[in-house]
Coordinates of C-alpha atoms in Angstrom, one line a residue:
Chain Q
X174 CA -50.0 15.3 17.0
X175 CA -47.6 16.8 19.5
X176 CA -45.1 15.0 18.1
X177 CA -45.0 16.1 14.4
X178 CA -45.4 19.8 15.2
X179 CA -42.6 19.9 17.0
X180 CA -40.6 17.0 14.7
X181 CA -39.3 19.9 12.9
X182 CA -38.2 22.4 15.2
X183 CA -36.2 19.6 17.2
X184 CA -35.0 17.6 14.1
X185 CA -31.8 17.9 12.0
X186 CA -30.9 21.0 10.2
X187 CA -28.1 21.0 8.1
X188 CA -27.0 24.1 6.6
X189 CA -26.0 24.3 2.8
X190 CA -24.7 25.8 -0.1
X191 CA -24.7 22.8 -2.9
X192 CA -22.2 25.1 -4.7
X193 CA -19.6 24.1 -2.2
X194 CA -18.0 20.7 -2.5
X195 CA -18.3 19.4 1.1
X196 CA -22.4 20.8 1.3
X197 CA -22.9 18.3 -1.9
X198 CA -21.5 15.4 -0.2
X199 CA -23.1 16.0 3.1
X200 CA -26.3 16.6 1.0
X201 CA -25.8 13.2 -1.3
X202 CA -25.0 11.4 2.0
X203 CA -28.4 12.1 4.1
X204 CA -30.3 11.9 0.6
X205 CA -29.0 7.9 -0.1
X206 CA -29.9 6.9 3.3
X207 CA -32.8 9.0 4.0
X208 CA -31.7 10.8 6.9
X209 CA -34.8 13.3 7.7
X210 CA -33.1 16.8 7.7
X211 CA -34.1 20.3 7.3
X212 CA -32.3 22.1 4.5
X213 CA -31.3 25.5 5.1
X214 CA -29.9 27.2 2.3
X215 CA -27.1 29.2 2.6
X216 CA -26.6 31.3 -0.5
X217 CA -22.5 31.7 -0.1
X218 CA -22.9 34.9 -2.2
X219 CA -25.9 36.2 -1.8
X220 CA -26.7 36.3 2.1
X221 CA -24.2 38.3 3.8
X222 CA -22.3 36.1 5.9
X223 CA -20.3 38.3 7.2
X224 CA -22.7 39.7 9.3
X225 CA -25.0 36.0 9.4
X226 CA -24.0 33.9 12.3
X227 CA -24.7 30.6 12.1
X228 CA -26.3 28.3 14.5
X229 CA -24.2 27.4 18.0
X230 CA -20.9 29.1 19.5
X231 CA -18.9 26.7 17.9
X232 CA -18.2 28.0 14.8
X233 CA -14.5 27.9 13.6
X234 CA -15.1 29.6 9.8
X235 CA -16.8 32.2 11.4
X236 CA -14.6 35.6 11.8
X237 CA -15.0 39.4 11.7
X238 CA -11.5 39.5 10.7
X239 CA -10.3 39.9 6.9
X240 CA -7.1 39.1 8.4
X241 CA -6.9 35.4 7.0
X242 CA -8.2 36.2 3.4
X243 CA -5.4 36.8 2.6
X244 CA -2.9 35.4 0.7
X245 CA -4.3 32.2 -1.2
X246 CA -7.8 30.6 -1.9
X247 CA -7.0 28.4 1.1
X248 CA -7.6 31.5 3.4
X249 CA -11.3 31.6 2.2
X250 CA -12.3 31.2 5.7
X251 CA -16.1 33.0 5.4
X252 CA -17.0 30.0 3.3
X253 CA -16.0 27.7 5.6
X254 CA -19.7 28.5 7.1
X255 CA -21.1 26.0 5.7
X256 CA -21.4 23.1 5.7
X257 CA -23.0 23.0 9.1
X258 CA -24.8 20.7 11.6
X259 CA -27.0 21.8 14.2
X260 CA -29.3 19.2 16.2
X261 CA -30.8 20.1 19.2
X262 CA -28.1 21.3 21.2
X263 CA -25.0 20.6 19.4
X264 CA -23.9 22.2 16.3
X265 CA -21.0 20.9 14.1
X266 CA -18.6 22.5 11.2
X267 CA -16.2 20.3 9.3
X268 CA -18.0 17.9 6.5
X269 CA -16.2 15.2 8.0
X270 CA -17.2 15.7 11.7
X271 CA -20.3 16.1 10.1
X272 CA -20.0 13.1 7.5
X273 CA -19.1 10.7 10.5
X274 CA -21.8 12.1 13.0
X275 CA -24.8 11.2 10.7
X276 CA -23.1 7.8 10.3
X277 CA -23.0 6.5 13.5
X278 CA -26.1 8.4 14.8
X279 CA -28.0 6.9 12.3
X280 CA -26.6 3.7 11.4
X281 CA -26.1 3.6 8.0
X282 CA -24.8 0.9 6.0
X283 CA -21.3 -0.5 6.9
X284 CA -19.5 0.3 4.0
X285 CA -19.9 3.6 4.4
X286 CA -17.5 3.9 7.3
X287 CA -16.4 0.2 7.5
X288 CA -16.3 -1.3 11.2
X289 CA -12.9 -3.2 10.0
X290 CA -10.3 -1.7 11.5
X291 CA -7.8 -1.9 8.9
X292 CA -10.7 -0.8 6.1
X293 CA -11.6 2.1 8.3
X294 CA -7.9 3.3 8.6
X295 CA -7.5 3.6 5.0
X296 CA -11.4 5.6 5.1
X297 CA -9.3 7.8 7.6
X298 CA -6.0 8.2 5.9
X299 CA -7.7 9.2 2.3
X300 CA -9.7 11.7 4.5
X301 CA -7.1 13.1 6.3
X302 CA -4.7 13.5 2.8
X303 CA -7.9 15.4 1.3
X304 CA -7.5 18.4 2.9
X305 CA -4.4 19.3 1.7
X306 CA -4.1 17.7 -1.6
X307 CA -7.6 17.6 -3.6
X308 CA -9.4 19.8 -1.4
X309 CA -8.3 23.2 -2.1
X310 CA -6.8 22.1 -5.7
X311 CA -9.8 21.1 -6.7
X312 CA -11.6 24.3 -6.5
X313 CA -9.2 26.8 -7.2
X314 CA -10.3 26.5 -11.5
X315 CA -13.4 27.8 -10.6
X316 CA -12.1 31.1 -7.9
X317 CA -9.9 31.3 -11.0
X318 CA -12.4 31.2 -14.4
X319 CA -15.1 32.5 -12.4
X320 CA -15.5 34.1 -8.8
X321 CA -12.7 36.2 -9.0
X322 CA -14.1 37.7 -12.3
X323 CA -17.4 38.0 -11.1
X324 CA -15.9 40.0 -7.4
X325 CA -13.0 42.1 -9.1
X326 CA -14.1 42.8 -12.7
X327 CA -10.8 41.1 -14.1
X328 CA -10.1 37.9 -15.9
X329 CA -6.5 36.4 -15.1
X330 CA -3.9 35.6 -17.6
X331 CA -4.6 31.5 -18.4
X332 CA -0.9 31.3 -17.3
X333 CA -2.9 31.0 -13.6
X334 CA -5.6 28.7 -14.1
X335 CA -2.6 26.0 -15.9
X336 CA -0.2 26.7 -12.7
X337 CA -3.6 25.4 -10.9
X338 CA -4.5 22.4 -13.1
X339 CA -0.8 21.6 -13.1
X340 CA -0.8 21.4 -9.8
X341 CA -4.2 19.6 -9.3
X342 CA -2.8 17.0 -11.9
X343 CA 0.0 16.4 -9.3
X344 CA -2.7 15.5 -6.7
X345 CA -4.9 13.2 -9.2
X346 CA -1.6 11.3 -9.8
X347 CA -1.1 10.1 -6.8
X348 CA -4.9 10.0 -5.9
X349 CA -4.8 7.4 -8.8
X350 CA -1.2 5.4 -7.8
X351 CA -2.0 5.4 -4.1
X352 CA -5.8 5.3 -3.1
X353 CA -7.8 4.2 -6.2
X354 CA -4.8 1.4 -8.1
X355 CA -6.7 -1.2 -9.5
X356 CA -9.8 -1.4 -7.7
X357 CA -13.1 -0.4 -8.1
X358 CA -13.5 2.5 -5.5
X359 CA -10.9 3.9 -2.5
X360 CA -11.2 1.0 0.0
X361 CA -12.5 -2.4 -1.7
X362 CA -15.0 -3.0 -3.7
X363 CA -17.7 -0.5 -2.0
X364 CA -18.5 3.1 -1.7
X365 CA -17.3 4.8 1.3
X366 CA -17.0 8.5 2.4
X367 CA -13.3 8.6 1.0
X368 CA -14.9 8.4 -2.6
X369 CA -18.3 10.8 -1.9
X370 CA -15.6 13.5 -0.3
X371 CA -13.4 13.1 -3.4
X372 CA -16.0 12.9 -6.0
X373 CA -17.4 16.4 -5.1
X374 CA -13.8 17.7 -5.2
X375 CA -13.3 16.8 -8.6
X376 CA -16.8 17.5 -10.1
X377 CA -15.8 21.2 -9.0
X378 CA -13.5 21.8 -12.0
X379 CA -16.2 20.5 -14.4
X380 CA -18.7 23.5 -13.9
X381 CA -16.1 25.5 -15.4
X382 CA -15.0 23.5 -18.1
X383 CA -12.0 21.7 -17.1
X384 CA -12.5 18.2 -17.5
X385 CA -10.4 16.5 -15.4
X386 CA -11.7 13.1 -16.3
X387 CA -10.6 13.2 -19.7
X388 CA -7.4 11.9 -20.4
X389 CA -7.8 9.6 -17.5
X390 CA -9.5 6.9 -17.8
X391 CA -9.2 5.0 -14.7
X392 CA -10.6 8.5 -13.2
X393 CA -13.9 8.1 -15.1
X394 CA -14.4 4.5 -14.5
X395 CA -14.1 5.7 -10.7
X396 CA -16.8 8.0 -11.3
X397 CA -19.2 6.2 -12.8
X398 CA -19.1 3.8 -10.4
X399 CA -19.2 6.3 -7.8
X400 CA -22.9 8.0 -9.9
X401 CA -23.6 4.4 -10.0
X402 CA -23.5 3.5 -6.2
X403 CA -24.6 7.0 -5.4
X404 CA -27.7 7.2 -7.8
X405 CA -27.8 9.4 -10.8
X406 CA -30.4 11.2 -10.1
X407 CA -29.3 12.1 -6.8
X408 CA -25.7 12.9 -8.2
X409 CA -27.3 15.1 -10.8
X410 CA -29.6 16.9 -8.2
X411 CA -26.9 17.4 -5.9
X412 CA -24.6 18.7 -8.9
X413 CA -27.3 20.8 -10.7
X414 CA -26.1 24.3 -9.8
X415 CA -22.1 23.3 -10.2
X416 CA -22.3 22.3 -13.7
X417 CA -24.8 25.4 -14.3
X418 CA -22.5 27.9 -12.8
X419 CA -22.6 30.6 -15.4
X420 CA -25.9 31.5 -14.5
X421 CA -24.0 32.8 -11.2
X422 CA -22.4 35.5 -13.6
X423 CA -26.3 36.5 -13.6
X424 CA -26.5 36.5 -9.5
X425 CA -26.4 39.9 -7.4
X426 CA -23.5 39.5 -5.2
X427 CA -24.0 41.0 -1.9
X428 CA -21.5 44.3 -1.9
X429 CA -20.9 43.7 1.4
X430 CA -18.5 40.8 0.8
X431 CA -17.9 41.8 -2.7
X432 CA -15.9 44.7 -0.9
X433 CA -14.5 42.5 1.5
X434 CA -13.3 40.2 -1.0
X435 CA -12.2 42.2 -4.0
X436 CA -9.1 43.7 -2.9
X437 CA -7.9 40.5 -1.0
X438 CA -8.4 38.8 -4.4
X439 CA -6.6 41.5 -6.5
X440 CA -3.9 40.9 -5.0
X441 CA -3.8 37.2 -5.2
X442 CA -3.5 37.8 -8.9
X443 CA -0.6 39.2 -8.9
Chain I
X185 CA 5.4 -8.7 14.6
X186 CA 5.3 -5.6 16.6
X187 CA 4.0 -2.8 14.6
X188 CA 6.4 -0.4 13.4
X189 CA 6.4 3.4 13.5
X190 CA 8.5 5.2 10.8
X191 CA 9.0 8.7 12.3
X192 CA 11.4 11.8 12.7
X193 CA 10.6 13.6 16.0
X194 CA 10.9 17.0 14.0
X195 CA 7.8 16.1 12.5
X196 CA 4.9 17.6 14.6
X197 CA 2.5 14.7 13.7
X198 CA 5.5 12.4 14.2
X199 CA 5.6 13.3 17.8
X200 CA 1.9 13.0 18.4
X201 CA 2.1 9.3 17.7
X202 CA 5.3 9.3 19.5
X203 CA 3.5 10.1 22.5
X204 CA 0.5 8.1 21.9
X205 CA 2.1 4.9 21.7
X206 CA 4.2 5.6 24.5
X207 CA 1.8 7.1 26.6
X208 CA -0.3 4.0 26.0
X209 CA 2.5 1.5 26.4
X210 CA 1.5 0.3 22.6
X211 CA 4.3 -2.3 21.9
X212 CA 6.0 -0.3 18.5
X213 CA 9.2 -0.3 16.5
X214 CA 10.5 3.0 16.4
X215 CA 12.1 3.2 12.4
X216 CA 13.9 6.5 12.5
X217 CA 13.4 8.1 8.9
X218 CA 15.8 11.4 8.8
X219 CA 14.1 14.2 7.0
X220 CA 17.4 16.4 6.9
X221 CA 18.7 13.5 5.3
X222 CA 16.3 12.4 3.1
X223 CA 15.7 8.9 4.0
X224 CA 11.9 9.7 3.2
X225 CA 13.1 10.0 -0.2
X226 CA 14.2 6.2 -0.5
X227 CA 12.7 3.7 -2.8
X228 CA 12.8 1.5 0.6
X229 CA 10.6 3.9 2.3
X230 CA 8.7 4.2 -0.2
X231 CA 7.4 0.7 0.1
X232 CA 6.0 1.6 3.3
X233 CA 4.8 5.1 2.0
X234 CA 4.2 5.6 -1.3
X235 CA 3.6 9.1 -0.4
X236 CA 7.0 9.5 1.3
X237 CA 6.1 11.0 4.0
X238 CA 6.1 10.4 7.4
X239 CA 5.0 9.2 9.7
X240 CA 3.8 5.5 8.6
X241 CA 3.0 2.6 10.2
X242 CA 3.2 -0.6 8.7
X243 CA 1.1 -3.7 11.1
X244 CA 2.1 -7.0 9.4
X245 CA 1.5 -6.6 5.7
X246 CA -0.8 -3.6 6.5
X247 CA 0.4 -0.3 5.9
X248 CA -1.2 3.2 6.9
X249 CA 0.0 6.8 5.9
X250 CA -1.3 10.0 7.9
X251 CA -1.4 11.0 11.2
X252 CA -5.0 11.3 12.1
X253 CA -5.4 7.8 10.4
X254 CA -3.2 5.7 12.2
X255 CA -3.6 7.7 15.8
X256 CA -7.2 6.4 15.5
X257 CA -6.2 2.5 14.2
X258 CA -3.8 2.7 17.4
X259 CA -6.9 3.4 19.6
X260 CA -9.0 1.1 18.3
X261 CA -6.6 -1.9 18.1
X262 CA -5.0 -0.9 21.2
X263 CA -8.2 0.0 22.7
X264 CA -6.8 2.7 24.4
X265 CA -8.8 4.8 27.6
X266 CA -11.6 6.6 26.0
X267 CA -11.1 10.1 26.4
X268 CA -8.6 9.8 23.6
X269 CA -11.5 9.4 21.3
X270 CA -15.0 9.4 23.3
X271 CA -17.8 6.9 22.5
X272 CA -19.9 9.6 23.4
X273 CA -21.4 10.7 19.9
X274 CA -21.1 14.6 21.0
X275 CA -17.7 14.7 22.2
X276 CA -16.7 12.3 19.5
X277 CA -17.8 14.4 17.1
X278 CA -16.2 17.7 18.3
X279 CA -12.7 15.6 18.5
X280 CA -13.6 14.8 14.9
X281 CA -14.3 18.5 13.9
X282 CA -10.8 19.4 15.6
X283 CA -9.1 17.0 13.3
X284 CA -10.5 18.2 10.2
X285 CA -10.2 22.1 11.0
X286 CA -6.3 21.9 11.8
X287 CA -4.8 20.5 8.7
X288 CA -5.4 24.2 6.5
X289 CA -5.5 26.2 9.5
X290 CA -2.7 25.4 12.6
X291 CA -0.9 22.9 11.1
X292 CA -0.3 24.8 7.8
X293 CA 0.7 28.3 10.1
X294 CA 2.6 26.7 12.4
X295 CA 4.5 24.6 9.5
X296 CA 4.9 27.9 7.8
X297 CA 6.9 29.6 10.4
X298 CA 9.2 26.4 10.7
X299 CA 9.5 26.3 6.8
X300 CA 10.8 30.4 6.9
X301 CA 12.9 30.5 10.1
X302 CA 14.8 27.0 9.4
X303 CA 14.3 25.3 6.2
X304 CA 14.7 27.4 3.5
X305 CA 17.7 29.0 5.7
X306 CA 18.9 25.9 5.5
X307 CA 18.0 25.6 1.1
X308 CA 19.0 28.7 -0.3
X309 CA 22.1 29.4 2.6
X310 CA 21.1 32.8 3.4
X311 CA 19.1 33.7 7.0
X312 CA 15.4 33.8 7.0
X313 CA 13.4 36.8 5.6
X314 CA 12.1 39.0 8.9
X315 CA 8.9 40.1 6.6
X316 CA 7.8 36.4 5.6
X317 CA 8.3 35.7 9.2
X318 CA 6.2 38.3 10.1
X319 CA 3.5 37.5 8.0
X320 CA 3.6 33.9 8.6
X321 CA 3.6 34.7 13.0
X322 CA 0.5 37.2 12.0
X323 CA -1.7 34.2 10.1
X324 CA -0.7 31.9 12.9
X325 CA -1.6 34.5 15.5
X326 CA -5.3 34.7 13.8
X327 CA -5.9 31.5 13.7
X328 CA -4.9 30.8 17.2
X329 CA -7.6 33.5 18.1
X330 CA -10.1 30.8 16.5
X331 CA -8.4 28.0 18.3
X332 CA -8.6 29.6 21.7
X333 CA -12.0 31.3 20.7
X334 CA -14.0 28.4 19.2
X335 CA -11.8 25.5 20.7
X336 CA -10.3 25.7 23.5
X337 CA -13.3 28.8 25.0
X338 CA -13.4 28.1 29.0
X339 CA -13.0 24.5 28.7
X340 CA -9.6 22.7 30.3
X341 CA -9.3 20.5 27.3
X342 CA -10.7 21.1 23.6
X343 CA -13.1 18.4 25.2
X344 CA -14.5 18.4 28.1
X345 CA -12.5 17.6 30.9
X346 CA -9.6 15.0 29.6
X347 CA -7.2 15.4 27.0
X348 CA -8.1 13.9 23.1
X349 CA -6.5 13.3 20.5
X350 CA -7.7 17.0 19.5
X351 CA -5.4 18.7 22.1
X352 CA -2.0 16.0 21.0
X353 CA -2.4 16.7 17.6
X354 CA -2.5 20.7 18.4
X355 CA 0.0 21.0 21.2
X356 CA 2.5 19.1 18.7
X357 CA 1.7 21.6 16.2
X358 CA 2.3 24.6 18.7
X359 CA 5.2 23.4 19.6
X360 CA 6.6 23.7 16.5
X361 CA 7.1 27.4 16.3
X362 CA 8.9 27.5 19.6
X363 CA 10.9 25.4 18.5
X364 CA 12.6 27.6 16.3
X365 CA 12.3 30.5 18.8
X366 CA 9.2 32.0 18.0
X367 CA 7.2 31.4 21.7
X368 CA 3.3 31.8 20.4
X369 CA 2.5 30.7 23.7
X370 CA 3.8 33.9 25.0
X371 CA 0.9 36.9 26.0
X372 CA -1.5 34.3 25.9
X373 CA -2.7 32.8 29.2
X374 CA -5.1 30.7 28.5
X375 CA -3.3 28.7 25.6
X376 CA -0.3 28.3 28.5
X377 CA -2.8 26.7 31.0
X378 CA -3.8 24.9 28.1
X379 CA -0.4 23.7 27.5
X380 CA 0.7 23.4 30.9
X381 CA -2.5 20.6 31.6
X382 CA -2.0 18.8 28.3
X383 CA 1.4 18.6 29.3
X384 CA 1.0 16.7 32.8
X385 CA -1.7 14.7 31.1
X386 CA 0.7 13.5 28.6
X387 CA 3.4 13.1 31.3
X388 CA 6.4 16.2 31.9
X389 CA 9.1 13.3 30.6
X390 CA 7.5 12.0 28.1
X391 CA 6.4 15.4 26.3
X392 CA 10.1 16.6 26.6
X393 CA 11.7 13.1 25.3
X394 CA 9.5 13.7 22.0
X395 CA 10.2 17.9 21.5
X396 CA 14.1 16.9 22.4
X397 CA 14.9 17.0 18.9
X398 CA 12.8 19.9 18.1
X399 CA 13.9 21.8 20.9
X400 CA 17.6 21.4 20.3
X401 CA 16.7 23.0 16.5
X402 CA 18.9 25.6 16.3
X403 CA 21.8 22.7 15.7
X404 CA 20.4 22.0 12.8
X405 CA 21.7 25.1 10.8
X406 CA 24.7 23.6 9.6
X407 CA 23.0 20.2 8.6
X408 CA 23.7 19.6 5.0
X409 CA 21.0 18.2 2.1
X410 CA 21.8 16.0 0.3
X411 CA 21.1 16.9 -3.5
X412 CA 18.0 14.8 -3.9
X413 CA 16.3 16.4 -0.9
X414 CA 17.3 19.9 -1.8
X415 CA 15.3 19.2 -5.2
X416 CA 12.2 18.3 -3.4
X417 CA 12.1 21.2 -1.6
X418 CA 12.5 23.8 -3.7
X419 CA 8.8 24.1 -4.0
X420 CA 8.7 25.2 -0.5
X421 CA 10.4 28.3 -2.1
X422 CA 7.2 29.0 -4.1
X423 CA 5.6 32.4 -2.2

């Protein structure tokens, strides 16, 4: 009896916001292999995070400075709160860190993070080419159709948002010629965290109506397979409020980061 | 077949595996690709790299792009001392959460500072803008606030008490702006203990064989492009 009271102030507590790309593929991966963890929900517009600190010392998104919101989405730092790791003592940022914790700690299936070296290098090299290539693309359609409307009042010319998919199209290209060619998922013929990292990426852009699978077939075979291996219904649970987000037209935004935030994004659309 | 590193020692994550290998006395062909020349540009390379970029390593038939990747097939193939990458879950894991924090935060300001004060110099012909500069030194500055904050804290290392593959891949970064003459280390204390340990753990020769190149930067302003590389980096001209 000792033991279950206190399962849940000891166990895993990963904190969320499934409207952010990493949080949904943090979220999917404890889900499929039933990792017991303590959602804590995060609301990235709602709470204020500027004043919230999260779990732990560590916390690398976390600053009090405005200083590096400027300039483009990139520089979004406050969101990089989430996701976040904290159990028992050590607390983790970074999806990946995160991603690659849960795997060893609790053994999950091989092909996840394949124990062949030459397999896991190419896990690695897709993860490391993220960051700077779909990650940040990816979700600049919806700063662009939608946040940035909602925090400044304006709607930018559509000039913007087809400099963004333009750009974004660039990325898919060689996402599609390098780490997908002709088979079935990024390394072999298994799901691994280089598809669930760029899967989330991409469904970004759908929840505001930029379908970046059509046109591209070898895309959507990709995805379905990725659903597939994934679960629909876990993909669709994890998904929900991204391909519902003009109910977040509806939400409160908290003023303090609306005021943090507006001017900084004014002038990114210039 | 000895594996083969294709590498310029301008490139900050060139010089990390540069050192790595070395350090670990991992058997390697060094393939110099010349950035300022464009040799990255090559259909050749691009056999290696589809990307064509460096570095790349190519093990047999096997080829691997990105730093972060290959560093981490070297230690496991090489088996290399484990304080590069701990076994320890914890310490593991806070190597890993490095890795993934510097690509959009110190790599991308220190790259900044190189592309302003010496490449697009070098593009357009006319010297580097003082404002951009200014800018890019300030973002750098903030983030290295974070690294020395959240990072780095009290600790000798970014783990524990031995040098990782965190602190190669971020001293290689650093280095980057002093090499064209902007010295982030300077007013900051902590980060030059930082830098003076990483650099005996690395080894004093060593570290200054890979920044040679780098270090020697300011020869590089009357290198010319070649047409094909000039066109490939116009978008570094984008604000």
């Amino acid at each position: 009896m000792f033991i279950l009271k206190n399962a849940g102030r000891m166990g895993l507590e990963l904190y969320l916001d499934l409207l952010s790309q990493p949080c949904r593929a943090v979220y999917i991966f404890a889900k499929k292999n039933n990792i017991p963890f303590e959602f804590k929900h995060v609301e990235l517009f709602k709470d204020s995070i500027l004043g919230m600190k999260m779990p732990g010392g560590n916390n690398p998104g976390h600053s009090h400075e405005g200083q590096h919101c400027r300039g483009e989405f990139g520089k979004m730092n406050i969101l990089k709160k989430v996701p976040a790791l904290k159990d028992g003592v050590l607390t983790l940022a970074e999806s990946t860190a995160i991603l690659l914790y849960l795997s060893w700690k609790y053994n999950t299936p091989d092909h996840w993070y394949p124990s062949d070296t030459q397999k896991r290098a190419q896990v690695d090299e897709y993860l490391s080419w993220h960051h700077t290539n779909i990650r940040g693309n990816a979700g600049k359609a919806l700063w662009i159709k939608v946040l940035i409307p909602l925090f400044t009042g304006q709607t930018l010319p559509p000039e913007k948002l087809q400099e963004v998919m333009d750009e974004l199209a660039i990325s898919l290209k060689q996402f599609e010629e390098k780490f997908l060619q002709d088979k079935p998922f990024i390394v072999g013929s298994e799901i691994s965290l280089a598809d669930l990292m760029a899967i989330v990426e991409l469904m970004q852009p759908i929840g505001v109506g930029c379908d970046i699978f059509e046109d591209r077939p070898k895309l959507s075979e990709w995805r379905n397979q990725v659903e597939e291996a994934v679960g629909k219904e876990l993909f669709q649970e994890a998904h929900e409020l991204i391909l519902n987000i003009k109910e977040l037209s509806n939400i409160q935004i908290d003023p303090q980061l609306k005021e943090h935030l507006a001017p900084v994004l004014r002038k990114m659309m210039k | 077949m000895v594996v083969e590193l294709y590498l310029d020692l301008l490139s900050q994550p060139c010089r990390a595996l540069f050192i790595f290998a070395k350090k670990n006395n991992i058997p390697f062909e060094f393939k110099h690709v010349e950035l300022l020349k464009g040799q990255h540009l090559s259909e050749e390379f691009g056999k290696v790299n589809v990307l064509k970029k460096v570095p790349a390593l190519k093990d047999g038939a096997f080829t691997l792009a990105e730093s972060i990747a290959i560093l981490l097939y070297l230690s496991r193939k090489f088996n290399t001392p484990d304080h590069w990458y701990p076994s320890d879950l914890q310490k593991r894991a806070r190597v890993d959460e490095y890795l993934s924090w510097q690509h959009t935060t110190i790599r991308e300001k220190g790259c900044q500072i190189f592309i302003i004060k010496v490449l697009v110099p070098l593009l357009i012909g006319q010297p580097f803008s003082p404002e951009k500069l200014e800018e890019a030194v300030k973002e750098l500055n903030s983030v290295l606030n974070q690294f020395e904050e959240k990072f780095l804290q009290n600790k000798p290392f970014i783990v524990g008490n031995e040098i990782s593959l965190a602190d190669l891949m971020a001293i290689v970064e650093l280095m980057e702006p002093v090499g064209c003459g902007c010295d982030i280390f300077e007013n900051r204390p902590k980060l030059v203990e930082w830098r003076s340990r990483v650099e005996e753990a690395v080894g004093k020769e060593l570290f200054q064989q890979a920044h040679e190149i780098l270090l020697n930067a300011k020869n590089l302003s009357t290198t010319q492009l070649p047409p094909e590389l000039r066109e490939s980096m116009k978008r570094l001209l984008k604000p």
